[in-house]
Tab-separated table of C-alpha atoms and ligand atoms in Angstrom:
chain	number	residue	atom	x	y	z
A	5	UNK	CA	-42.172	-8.266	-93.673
A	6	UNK	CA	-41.268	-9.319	-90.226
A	7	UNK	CA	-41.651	-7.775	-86.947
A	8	UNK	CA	-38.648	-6.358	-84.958
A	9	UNK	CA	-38.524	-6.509	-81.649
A	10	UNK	CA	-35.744	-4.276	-81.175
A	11	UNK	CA	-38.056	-1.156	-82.695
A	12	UNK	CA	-41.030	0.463	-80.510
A	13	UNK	CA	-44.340	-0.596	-81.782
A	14	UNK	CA	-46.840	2.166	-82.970
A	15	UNK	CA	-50.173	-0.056	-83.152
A	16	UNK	CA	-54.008	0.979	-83.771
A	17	UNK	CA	-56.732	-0.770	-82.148
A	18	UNK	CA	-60.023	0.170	-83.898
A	19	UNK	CA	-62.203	-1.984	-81.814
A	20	UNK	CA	-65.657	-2.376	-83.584
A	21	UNK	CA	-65.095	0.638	-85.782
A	22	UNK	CA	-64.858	0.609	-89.182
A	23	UNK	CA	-67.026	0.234	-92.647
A	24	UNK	CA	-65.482	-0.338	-96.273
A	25	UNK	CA	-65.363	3.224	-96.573
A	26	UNK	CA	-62.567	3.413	-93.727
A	27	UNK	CA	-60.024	1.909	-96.435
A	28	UNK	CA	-59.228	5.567	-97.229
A	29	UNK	CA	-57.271	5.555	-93.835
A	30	UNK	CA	-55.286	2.363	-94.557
A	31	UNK	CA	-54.562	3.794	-98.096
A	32	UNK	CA	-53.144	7.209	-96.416
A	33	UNK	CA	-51.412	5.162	-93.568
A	34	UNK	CA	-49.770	3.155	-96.451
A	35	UNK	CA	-48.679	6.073	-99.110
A	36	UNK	CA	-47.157	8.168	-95.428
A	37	UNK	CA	-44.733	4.581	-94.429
A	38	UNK	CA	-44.002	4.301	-98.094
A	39	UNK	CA	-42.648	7.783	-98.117
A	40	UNK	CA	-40.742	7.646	-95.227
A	41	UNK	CA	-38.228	5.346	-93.091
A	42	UNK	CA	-39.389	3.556	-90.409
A	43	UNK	CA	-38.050	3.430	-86.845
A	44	UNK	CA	-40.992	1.822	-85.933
A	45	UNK	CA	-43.377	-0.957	-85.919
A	46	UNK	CA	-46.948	0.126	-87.004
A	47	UNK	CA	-49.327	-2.262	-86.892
A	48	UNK	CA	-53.385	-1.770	-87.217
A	49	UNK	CA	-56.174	-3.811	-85.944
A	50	UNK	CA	-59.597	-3.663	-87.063
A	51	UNK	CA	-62.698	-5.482	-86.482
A	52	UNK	CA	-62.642	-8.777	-88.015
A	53	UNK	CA	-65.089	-7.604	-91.552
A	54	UNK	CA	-62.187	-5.448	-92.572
A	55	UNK	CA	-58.895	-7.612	-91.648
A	56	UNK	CA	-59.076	-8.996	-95.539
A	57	UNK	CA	-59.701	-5.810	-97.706
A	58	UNK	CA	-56.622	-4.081	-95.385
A	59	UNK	CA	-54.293	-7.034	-95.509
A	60	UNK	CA	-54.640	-6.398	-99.269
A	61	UNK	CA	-53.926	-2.717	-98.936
A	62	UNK	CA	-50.974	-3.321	-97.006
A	63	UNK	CA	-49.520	-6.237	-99.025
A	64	UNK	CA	-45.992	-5.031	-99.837
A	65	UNK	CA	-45.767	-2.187	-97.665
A	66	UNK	CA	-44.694	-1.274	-94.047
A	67	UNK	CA	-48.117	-1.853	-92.094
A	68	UNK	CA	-48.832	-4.628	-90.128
A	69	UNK	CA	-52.374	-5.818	-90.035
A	70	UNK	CA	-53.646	-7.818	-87.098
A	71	UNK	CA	-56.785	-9.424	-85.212
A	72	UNK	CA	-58.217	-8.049	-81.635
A	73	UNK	CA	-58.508	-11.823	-80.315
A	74	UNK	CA	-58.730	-15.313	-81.276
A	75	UNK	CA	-60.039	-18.494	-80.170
A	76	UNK	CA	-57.850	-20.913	-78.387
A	77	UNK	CA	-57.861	-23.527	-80.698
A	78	UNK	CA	-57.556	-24.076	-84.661
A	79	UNK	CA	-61.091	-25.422	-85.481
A	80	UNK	CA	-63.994	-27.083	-84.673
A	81	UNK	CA	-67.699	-26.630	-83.575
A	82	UNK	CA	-66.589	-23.374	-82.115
A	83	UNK	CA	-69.972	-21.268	-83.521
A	84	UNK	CA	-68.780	-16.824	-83.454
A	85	UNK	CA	-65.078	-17.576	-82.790
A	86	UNK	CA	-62.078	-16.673	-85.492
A	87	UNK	CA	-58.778	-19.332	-84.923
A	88	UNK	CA	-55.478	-18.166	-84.889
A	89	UNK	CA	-54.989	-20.171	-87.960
A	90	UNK	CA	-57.831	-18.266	-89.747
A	91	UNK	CA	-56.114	-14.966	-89.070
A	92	UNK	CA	-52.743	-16.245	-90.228
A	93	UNK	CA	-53.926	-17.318	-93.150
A	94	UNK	CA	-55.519	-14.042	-94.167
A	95	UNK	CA	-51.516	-12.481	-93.713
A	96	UNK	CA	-52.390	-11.155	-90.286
A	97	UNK	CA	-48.903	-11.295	-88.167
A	98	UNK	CA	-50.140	-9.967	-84.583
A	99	UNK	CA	-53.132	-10.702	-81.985
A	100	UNK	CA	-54.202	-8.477	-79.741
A	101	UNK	CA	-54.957	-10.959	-76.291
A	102	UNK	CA	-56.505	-10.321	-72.582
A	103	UNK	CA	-57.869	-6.936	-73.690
A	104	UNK	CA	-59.867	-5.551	-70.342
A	105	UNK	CA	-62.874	-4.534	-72.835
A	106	UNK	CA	-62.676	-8.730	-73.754
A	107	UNK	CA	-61.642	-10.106	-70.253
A	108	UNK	CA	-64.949	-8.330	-68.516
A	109	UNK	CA	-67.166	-8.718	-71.259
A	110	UNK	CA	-66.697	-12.297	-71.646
A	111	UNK	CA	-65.259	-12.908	-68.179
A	112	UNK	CA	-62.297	-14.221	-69.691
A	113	UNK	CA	-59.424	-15.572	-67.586
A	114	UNK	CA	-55.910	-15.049	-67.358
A	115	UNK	CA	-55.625	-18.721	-68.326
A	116	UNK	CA	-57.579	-18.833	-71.420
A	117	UNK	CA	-55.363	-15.893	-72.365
A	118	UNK	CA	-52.503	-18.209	-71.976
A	119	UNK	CA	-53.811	-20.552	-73.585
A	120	UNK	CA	-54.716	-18.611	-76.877
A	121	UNK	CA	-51.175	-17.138	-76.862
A	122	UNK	CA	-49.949	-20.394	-76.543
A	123	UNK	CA	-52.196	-21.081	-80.025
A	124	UNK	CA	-50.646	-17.891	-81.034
A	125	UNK	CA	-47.143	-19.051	-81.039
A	126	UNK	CA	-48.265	-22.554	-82.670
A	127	UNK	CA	-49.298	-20.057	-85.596
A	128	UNK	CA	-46.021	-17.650	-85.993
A	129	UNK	CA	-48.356	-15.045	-84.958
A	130	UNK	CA	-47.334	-12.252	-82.117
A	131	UNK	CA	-49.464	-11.880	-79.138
A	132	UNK	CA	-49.577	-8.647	-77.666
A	133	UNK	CA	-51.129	-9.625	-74.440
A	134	UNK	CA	-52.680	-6.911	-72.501
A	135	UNK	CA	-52.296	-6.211	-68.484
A	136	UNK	CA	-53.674	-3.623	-66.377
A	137	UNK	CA	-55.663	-2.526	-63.364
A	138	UNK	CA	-58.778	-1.374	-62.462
A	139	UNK	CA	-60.046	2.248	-60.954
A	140	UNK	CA	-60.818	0.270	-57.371
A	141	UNK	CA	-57.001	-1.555	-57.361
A	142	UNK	CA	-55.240	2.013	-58.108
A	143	UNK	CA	-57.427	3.389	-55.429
A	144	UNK	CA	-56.623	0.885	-53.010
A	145	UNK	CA	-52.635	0.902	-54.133
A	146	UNK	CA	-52.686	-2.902	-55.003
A	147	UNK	CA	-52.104	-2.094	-58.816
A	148	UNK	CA	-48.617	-3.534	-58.780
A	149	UNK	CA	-49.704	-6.584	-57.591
A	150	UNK	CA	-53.128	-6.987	-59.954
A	151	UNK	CA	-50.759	-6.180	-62.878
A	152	UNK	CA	-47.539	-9.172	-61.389
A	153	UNK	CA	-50.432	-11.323	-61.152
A	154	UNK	CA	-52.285	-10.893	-64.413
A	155	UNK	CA	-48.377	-11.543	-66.028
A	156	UNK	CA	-48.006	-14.469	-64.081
A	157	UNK	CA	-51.123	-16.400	-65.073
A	158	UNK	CA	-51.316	-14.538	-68.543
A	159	UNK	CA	-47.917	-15.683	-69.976
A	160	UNK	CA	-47.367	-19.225	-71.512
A	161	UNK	CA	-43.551	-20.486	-71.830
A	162	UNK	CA	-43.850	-20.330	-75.673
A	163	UNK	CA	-43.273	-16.832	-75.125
A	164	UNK	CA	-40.534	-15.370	-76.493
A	165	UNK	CA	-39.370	-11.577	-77.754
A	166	UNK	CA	-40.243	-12.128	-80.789
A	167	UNK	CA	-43.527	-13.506	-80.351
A	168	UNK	CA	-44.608	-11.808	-77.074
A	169	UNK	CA	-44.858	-7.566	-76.680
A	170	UNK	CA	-46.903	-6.608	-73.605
A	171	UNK	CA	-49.214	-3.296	-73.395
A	172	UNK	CA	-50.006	-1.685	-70.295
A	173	UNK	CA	-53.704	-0.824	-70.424
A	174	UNK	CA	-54.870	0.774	-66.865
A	175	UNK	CA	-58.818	0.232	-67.295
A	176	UNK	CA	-59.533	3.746	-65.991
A	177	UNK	CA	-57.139	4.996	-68.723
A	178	UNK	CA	-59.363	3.915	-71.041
A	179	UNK	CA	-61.714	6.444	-73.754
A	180	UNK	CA	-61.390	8.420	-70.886
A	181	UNK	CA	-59.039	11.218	-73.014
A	182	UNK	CA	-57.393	11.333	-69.501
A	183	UNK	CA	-54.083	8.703	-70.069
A	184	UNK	CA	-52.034	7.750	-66.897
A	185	UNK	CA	-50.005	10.207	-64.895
A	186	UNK	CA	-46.324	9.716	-66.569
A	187	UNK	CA	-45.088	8.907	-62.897
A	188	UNK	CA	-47.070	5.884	-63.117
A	189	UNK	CA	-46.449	4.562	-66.591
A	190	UNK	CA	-42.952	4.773	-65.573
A	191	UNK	CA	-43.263	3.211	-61.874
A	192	UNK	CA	-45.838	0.666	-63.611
A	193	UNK	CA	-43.327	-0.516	-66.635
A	194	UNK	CA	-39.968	-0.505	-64.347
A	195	UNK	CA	-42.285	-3.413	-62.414
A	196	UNK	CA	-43.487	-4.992	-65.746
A	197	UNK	CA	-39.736	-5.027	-67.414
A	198	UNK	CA	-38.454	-6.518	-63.747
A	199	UNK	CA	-41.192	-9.323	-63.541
A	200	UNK	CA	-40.407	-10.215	-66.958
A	201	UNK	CA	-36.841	-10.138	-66.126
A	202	UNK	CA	-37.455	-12.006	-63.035
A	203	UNK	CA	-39.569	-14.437	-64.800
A	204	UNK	CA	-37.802	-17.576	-66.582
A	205	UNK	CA	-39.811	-17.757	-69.520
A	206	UNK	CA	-37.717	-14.332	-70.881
A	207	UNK	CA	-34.280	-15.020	-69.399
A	208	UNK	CA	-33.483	-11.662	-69.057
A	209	UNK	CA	-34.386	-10.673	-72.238
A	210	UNK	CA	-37.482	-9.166	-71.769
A	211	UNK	CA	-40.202	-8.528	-74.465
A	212	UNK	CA	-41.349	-5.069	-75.413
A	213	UNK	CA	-44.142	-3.421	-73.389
A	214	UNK	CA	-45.988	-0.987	-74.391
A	215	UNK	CA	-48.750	1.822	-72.735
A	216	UNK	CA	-52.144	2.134	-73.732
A	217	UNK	CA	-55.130	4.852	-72.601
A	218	UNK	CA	-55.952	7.767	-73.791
A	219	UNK	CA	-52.657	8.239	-75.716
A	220	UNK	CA	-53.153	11.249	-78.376
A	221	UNK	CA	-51.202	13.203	-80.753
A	222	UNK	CA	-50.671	15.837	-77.747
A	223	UNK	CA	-49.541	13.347	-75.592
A	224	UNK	CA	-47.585	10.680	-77.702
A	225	UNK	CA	-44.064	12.092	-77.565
A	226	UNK	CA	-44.042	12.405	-73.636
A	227	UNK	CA	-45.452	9.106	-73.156
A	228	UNK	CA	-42.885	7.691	-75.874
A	229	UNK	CA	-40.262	8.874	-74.199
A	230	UNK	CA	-40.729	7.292	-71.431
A	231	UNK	CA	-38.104	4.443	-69.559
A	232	UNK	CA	-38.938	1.350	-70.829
A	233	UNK	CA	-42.087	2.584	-72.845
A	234	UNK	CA	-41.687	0.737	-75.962
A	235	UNK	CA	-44.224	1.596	-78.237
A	236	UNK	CA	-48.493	2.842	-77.573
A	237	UNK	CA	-51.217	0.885	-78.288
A	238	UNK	CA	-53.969	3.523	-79.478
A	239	UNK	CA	-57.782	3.334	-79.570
A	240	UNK	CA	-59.843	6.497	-80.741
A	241	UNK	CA	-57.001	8.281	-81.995
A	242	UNK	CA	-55.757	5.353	-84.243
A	243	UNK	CA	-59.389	6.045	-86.490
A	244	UNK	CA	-58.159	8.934	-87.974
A	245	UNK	CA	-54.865	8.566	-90.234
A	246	UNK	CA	-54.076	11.888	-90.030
A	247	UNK	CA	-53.901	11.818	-86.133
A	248	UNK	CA	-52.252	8.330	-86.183
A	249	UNK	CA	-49.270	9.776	-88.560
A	250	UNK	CA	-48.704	12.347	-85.861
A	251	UNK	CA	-48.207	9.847	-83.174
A	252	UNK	CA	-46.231	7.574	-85.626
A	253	UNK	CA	-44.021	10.673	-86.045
A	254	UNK	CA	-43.765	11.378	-82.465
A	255	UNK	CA	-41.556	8.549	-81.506
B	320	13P	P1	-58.150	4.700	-76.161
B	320	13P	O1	-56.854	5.148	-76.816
B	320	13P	O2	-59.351	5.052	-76.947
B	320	13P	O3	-58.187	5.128	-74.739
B	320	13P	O4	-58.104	3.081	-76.142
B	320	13P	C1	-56.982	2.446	-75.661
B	320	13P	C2	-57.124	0.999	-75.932
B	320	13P	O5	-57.946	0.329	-75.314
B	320	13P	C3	-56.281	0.409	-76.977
B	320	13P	O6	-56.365	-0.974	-76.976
């Protein structure tokens, strides 16, 4: 199965969620996109212990399974860190990159996000590298300038439409259950698309970007329907299949 770029992308981030147990909700996820047609891309990532047993799940049917990061570089004396390699070869075809709870926990750069997409591409994996301000830059009205300058330094020129999607993630949107004001999705992903476009690497042909924070099943189909809102990346609502069908279904 191969990703389309010219579908909206439904993905699940579980973050570090998950036992053996929570197979159930990749089996349901599975049966509901073998029963009906997809307009979408769904992808799920969970924590790292349970990218094998889904990948096996999914084999054959419409669910992408992917990793929450990866190291910059295929091996070595690297002690904790998964390589890009590593996830491809356990059938993984996306990366989640630059997520804010990864760039302040391990003070991670926009450059090292760079260059693990770069290691990304190297690996026919898609990077969906993540963007997006904090509570104190939307207070002081500099988000659109935090968010142009995360792109700028986030983005290496092996990026391409098919192996680049970019999600909005304002911090404060986060597990908050209060997502973005759909004003400022839609003032914040006009500026995104016309970077991109502005930006050589795309040549006009801009990747898809998608919204992240707080997005629910009560909130999905407004956010989806948003100008140049291609797809949500989900946290706590992704857990539960049933609620994760719903915002599938909502697009
Ligand atoms: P929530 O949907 O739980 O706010 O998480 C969003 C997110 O960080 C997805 O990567």
């Amino acid at each position: 199965m191969q990703y389309h770029p010219d579908k909206p992308i439904i993905a699940g981030n579980w973050k570090m969620n998950g036992l053996r147990g929570s197979k159930i909700e990749i089996e349901k996820l599975v049966n509901f996109l073998g029963n009906n047609n997809q307009n979408s891309n769904v992808i799920i990532f969970p924590p790292y212990t349970l990218i094998s047993d889904f990948v096996n799940i999914a084999v054959s049917s419409d669910l992408f399974i992917g990793s929450q990061d990866c190291h910059q570089v295929n091996r070595g004396a690297y002690t904790g860190s998964i390589s890009p390699e590593m996830i491809k070869d356990l059938g993984c075809n996306f990366v989640i990159l630059g997520h804010s709870e990864v760039r302040n926990t391990k003070d991670e750069s926009s450059i090292l996000i760079s260059k693990k997409a770069e290691a990304t591409h190297k690996n026919n994996l898609t990077s969906i590298i993540c963007v997006g301000e904090d509570a104190k830059s939307r207070m002081q009205g500099k988000q659109l300038d935090y968010v142009s300058n995360q792109l700028l330094k986030s983005i290496p020129t092996s990026a391409n439409i098919n192996n680049t999607v970019i999600a909005y993630e304002p911090i404060w949107a986060i597990g908050t259950g209060k997502s973005a004001h759909l004003e400022d999705i839609e003032i914040m992903h006009k500026h995104i698309i016309s970077f991109l476009n502005d930006s050589k690497i795309f040549d006009n042909n801009p990747p898809n970007v998608i919204y992240g924070g707080s997005v629910n099943a009560d909130n999905s189909r407004d956010i989806l329907s948003i100008d140049n809102v291609n797809g949500a990346l989900v946290g706590g609502a992704s857990l539960d299949s049933d609620e994760f069908i719903k915002i599938i279904q909502s697009i």
